[in-house]
CSV table of C-alpha atoms in Angstrom, one decimal:
chain,number,residue,atom,x,y,z
A,1438,MET,CA,4.3,4.3,15.4
A,1439,SER,CA,4.2,1.1,17.3
A,1440,GLU,CA,3.9,2.8,20.8
A,1441,ASP,CA,0.2,2.6,21.1
A,1442,HIS,CA,-2.9,1.2,19.3
A,1443,THR,CA,-4.6,4.6,19.0
A,1444,HIS,CA,-1.6,6.0,16.9
A,1445,VAL,CA,-1.6,2.9,14.7
A,1446,GLN,CA,-5.4,3.1,14.1
A,1447,GLU,CA,-5.1,6.7,13.3
A,1448,PHE,CA,-2.2,6.4,11.0
A,1449,PHE,CA,-3.7,3.5,8.9
A,1450,GLY,CA,-7.3,4.6,9.3
A,1451,ALA,CA,-6.6,7.9,7.6
A,1452,ARG,CA,-4.8,6.0,4.7
A,1453,ALA,CA,-7.1,3.1,4.3
A,1454,ALA,CA,-9.3,4.4,1.4
A,1455,ASP,CA,-6.4,5.1,-0.9
A,1456,TRP,CA,-4.0,2.3,0.4
A,1457,ASP,CA,-4.4,-0.1,-2.6
A,1458,ARG,CA,-4.3,2.8,-5.1
A,1459,LYS,CA,-1.0,4.0,-3.5
A,1460,PHE,CA,0.7,0.7,-4.0
A,1461,PRO,CA,-0.8,-0.7,-7.3
A,1462,GLY,CA,2.1,-2.9,-8.2
A,1463,ASP,CA,2.4,-5.0,-5.1
A,1464,GLY,CA,0.0,-7.8,-6.1
A,1465,PRO,CA,2.6,-10.1,-7.9
A,1466,ALA,CA,5.0,-9.7,-4.9
A,1467,PHE,CA,2.3,-10.9,-2.6
A,1468,THR,CA,1.4,-13.8,-4.9
A,1469,THR,CA,5.1,-14.9,-5.1
A,1470,ALA,CA,5.6,-14.7,-1.3
A,1471,VAL,CA,2.6,-16.8,-0.6
A,1472,ALA,CA,3.8,-19.4,-3.2
A,1473,GLU,CA,7.1,-19.5,-1.5
A,1474,PHE,CA,5.4,-20.0,1.9
A,1475,GLY,CA,4.4,-23.4,0.9
A,1476,LEU,CA,0.9,-23.6,2.1
A,1477,ARG,CA,-1.0,-26.9,1.2
A,1478,PRO,CA,-4.6,-27.4,0.4
A,1479,GLY,CA,-6.7,-27.6,3.5
A,1480,ASP,CA,-4.4,-25.5,5.7
A,1481,ARG,CA,-5.6,-23.0,8.2
A,1482,VAL,CA,-3.9,-19.6,7.7
A,1483,LEU,CA,-4.1,-16.3,9.4
A,1484,ASP,CA,-3.2,-13.0,7.6
A,1485,ALA,CA,-2.0,-11.1,10.6
A,1486,GLY,CA,-2.4,-7.3,10.3
A,1487,CYS,CA,-4.1,-8.0,7.0
A,1488,GLY,CA,-4.8,-4.3,6.3
A,1489,THR,CA,-6.9,-4.2,3.0
A,1490,GLY,CA,-6.5,-7.9,2.6
A,1491,ARG,CA,-4.1,-7.8,-0.3
A,1492,ALA,CA,-2.7,-11.3,0.6
A,1493,MET,CA,-6.1,-13.0,1.0
A,1494,THR,CA,-6.7,-13.9,-2.7
A,1495,ALA,CA,-3.3,-15.6,-2.9
A,1496,LEU,CA,-3.8,-17.3,0.5
A,1497,ARG,CA,-7.2,-18.6,-0.5
A,1498,ALA,CA,-5.8,-20.0,-3.8
A,1499,ALA,CA,-3.0,-21.8,-1.8
A,1500,VAL,CA,-5.2,-23.5,0.7
A,1501,GLY,CA,-8.1,-24.2,-1.6
A,1502,PRO,CA,-11.9,-24.4,-0.8
A,1503,ALA,CA,-11.1,-26.9,2.1
A,1504,GLY,CA,-8.8,-24.5,3.7
A,1505,THR,CA,-9.4,-21.6,6.1
A,1506,VAL,CA,-8.3,-18.0,5.7
A,1507,LEU,CA,-8.6,-15.5,8.4
A,1508,GLY,CA,-7.6,-11.8,8.2
A,1509,ALA,CA,-7.2,-9.9,11.4
A,1510,ASP,CA,-6.5,-6.2,11.7
A,1511,LEU,CA,-6.7,-3.5,14.4
A,1512,THR,CA,-8.0,-0.8,12.1
A,1513,PRO,CA,-11.7,-0.8,11.2
A,1514,GLN,CA,-11.2,1.3,8.1
A,1515,MET,CA,-8.6,-1.1,6.6
A,1516,LEU,CA,-11.1,-4.0,7.1
A,1517,ALA,CA,-13.8,-1.9,5.5
A,1518,ALA,CA,-11.6,-1.3,2.5
A,1519,ALA,CA,-10.9,-5.0,2.3
A,1520,GLN,CA,-14.6,-5.7,2.2
A,1521,ARG,CA,-15.1,-3.0,-0.5
A,1522,ALA,CA,-12.4,-4.7,-2.5
A,1523,GLY,CA,-14.3,-8.1,-2.3
A,1524,ARG,CA,-11.7,-9.8,-0.2
A,1525,GLY,CA,-14.1,-10.8,2.4
A,1526,ALA,CA,-15.2,-13.4,0.0
A,1527,GLU,CA,-11.8,-15.1,0.5
A,1528,GLY,CA,-12.1,-15.6,4.2
A,1529,ALA,CA,-13.3,-14.1,7.4
A,1530,LEU,CA,-12.2,-10.6,8.4
A,1531,LEU,CA,-11.7,-10.0,12.1
A,1532,LEU,CA,-11.4,-6.8,13.9
A,1533,ALA,CA,-8.6,-8.1,16.3
A,1534,ASP,CA,-5.3,-7.1,17.9
A,1535,VAL,CA,-2.7,-9.7,16.9
A,1536,ALA,CA,-1.2,-9.2,20.4
A,1537,ARG,CA,-4.4,-10.9,21.8
A,1538,LEU,CA,-6.0,-13.1,19.1
A,1539,PRO,CA,-9.5,-14.5,19.7
A,1540,LEU,CA,-8.2,-18.0,18.7
A,1541,ARG,CA,-7.5,-21.3,20.5
A,1542,ASP,CA,-4.0,-22.5,21.1
A,1543,GLY,CA,-2.5,-24.4,18.1
A,1544,VAL,CA,-5.6,-23.9,15.9
A,1545,LEU,CA,-3.6,-22.7,12.8
A,1546,ASP,CA,-1.1,-24.2,10.4
A,1547,ALA,CA,0.5,-20.9,9.4
A,1548,VAL,CA,0.5,-17.1,9.9
A,1549,PHE,CA,1.3,-14.7,7.0
A,1550,ALA,CA,2.2,-11.2,8.2
A,1551,ALA,CA,2.9,-8.5,5.7
A,1552,GLY,CA,4.5,-5.3,6.9
A,1553,LEU,CA,3.4,-6.1,10.5
A,1554,ILE,CA,6.5,-6.5,12.5
A,1555,ALA,CA,7.6,-2.8,12.5
A,1556,HIS,CA,4.2,-1.9,14.1
A,1557,LEU,CA,4.2,-4.4,17.0
A,1558,PRO,CA,4.4,-2.7,20.3
A,1559,ASP,CA,6.2,-5.7,22.0
A,1560,PRO,CA,7.6,-7.8,19.1
A,1561,GLY,CA,8.8,-10.7,21.3
A,1562,ALA,CA,5.5,-11.0,23.2
A,1563,ASN,CA,3.5,-10.4,20.0
A,1564,LEU,CA,5.5,-13.1,18.1
A,1565,ARG,CA,4.8,-15.5,21.0
A,1566,GLU,CA,1.1,-14.8,20.6
A,1567,LEU,CA,1.4,-15.7,16.9
A,1568,ALA,CA,3.2,-18.9,17.9
A,1569,ARG,CA,0.5,-19.7,20.5
A,1570,VAL,CA,-2.2,-20.1,17.8
A,1571,VAL,CA,-0.1,-22.1,15.4
A,1572,ARG,CA,0.4,-25.9,15.8
A,1573,PRO,CA,3.9,-27.3,16.5
A,1574,GLY,CA,5.8,-27.4,13.1
A,1575,GLY,CA,3.4,-24.7,11.7
A,1576,ARG,CA,4.9,-21.8,9.8
A,1577,LEU,CA,5.4,-18.0,9.8
A,1578,ALA,CA,6.0,-15.7,6.9
A,1579,LEU,CA,7.1,-12.1,7.7
A,1580,PHE,CA,6.9,-10.2,4.4
A,1581,HIS,CA,7.1,-6.8,2.8
A,1582,PRO,CA,6.9,-6.1,-0.9
A,1583,ILE,CA,10.1,-4.1,-0.9
A,1584,GLY,CA,13.3,-4.7,1.0
A,1585,ARG,CA,14.7,-2.9,4.1
A,1586,ALA,CA,16.9,-0.6,2.1
A,1587,ALA,CA,14.3,0.4,-0.3
A,1588,LEU,CA,11.7,0.9,2.4
A,1589,ALA,CA,14.2,3.1,4.4
A,1590,ALA,CA,14.8,5.2,1.3
A,1591,ARG,CA,11.0,5.6,0.9
A,1592,HIS,CA,10.7,6.9,4.3
A,1593,GLY,CA,13.8,9.1,4.0
A,1594,ARG,CA,15.8,7.3,6.8
A,1595,GLU,CA,19.1,5.4,7.0
A,1596,LEU,CA,19.4,1.7,7.8
A,1597,THR,CA,21.1,1.1,11.1
A,1598,PRO,CA,22.5,-2.0,12.7
A,1599,GLU,CA,19.7,-1.7,15.3
A,1600,ASP,CA,17.0,-2.4,12.7
A,1601,MET,CA,14.8,-5.1,14.1
A,1602,ARG,CA,14.4,-6.7,10.7
A,1603,ALA,CA,18.1,-7.2,10.2
A,1604,GLU,CA,18.9,-10.9,10.1
A,1605,HIS,CA,21.3,-10.7,13.2
A,1606,ASN,CA,18.5,-9.1,15.2
A,1607,LEU,CA,15.5,-10.9,13.8
A,1608,ALA,CA,16.8,-14.5,14.1
A,1609,PRO,CA,17.3,-14.3,18.0
A,1610,LEU,CA,14.0,-12.4,18.5
A,1611,LEU,CA,12.2,-15.3,16.6
A,1612,ALA,CA,14.1,-17.9,18.5
A,1613,GLY,CA,13.1,-16.4,21.8
A,1614,SER,CA,9.4,-16.3,20.7
A,1615,GLY,CA,9.0,-20.0,19.7
A,1616,TRP,CA,10.1,-19.7,16.1
A,1617,GLU,CA,13.1,-21.0,14.2
A,1618,MET,CA,14.1,-18.9,11.2
A,1619,THR,CA,14.5,-21.2,8.1
A,1620,SER,CA,15.1,-18.6,5.4
A,1621,TYR,CA,15.9,-14.8,5.1
A,1622,ALA,CA,15.6,-12.8,2.0
A,1623,ASP,CA,16.2,-9.0,1.9
A,1624,GLU,CA,16.2,-7.7,-1.6
A,1625,ASP,CA,15.3,-4.5,-3.3
A,1626,ASP,CA,11.9,-6.0,-4.4
A,1627,ARG,CA,11.0,-8.1,-1.4
A,1628,PHE,CA,11.7,-8.9,2.2
A,1629,LEU,CA,10.6,-12.5,3.2
A,1630,VAL,CA,11.5,-14.4,6.2
A,1631,LEU,CA,10.2,-17.9,6.8
A,1632,ALA,CA,10.1,-19.6,10.2
A,1633,VAL,CA,8.8,-22.8,11.8
A,1634,HIS,CA,7.1,-23.1,15.2
A,1635,HIS,CA,9.1,-25.0,17.8
A,1636,PRO,CA,7.3,-24.8,21.2
């Protein structure tokens, strides 16, 4: 799915209208993950690959009215669904490729990325782009509301040692992209990796 943008847009575009209804119980997992992320009032945070914006309400609550929340996604239908759900009120929604963000260097304090990493065409380069827009010492959260094994079972496949999200693969990928992994959780009901930007 990560091979080209057209395929990603077609896949998610066709599913955008029903996305939130398909996963109605994910809200608390997003809220908990954002709480563990440790954002502070006034922080500037990007929801990278925001989809229908399911994290944006929790992100806005974490950074408060003085903070900045941006949601960026490649698929117009997902952003339209986010607007219909009222999530545009929580921050700006941008039609943008996270591999080439329209943001200045070091402008953000943090990036939250739910379900994104499996869809990146060049994970190392794309993680470097996320690092580019985050200040030194800023943070990254890679999240999914279910763990790797549960997700593999949902898609009818087996986990393999080559899985990019396995800790032994992800830690060096992050380290080579300007990030230092600070915590790794892969449980049935969540996947949450936190990292700090070290230029």
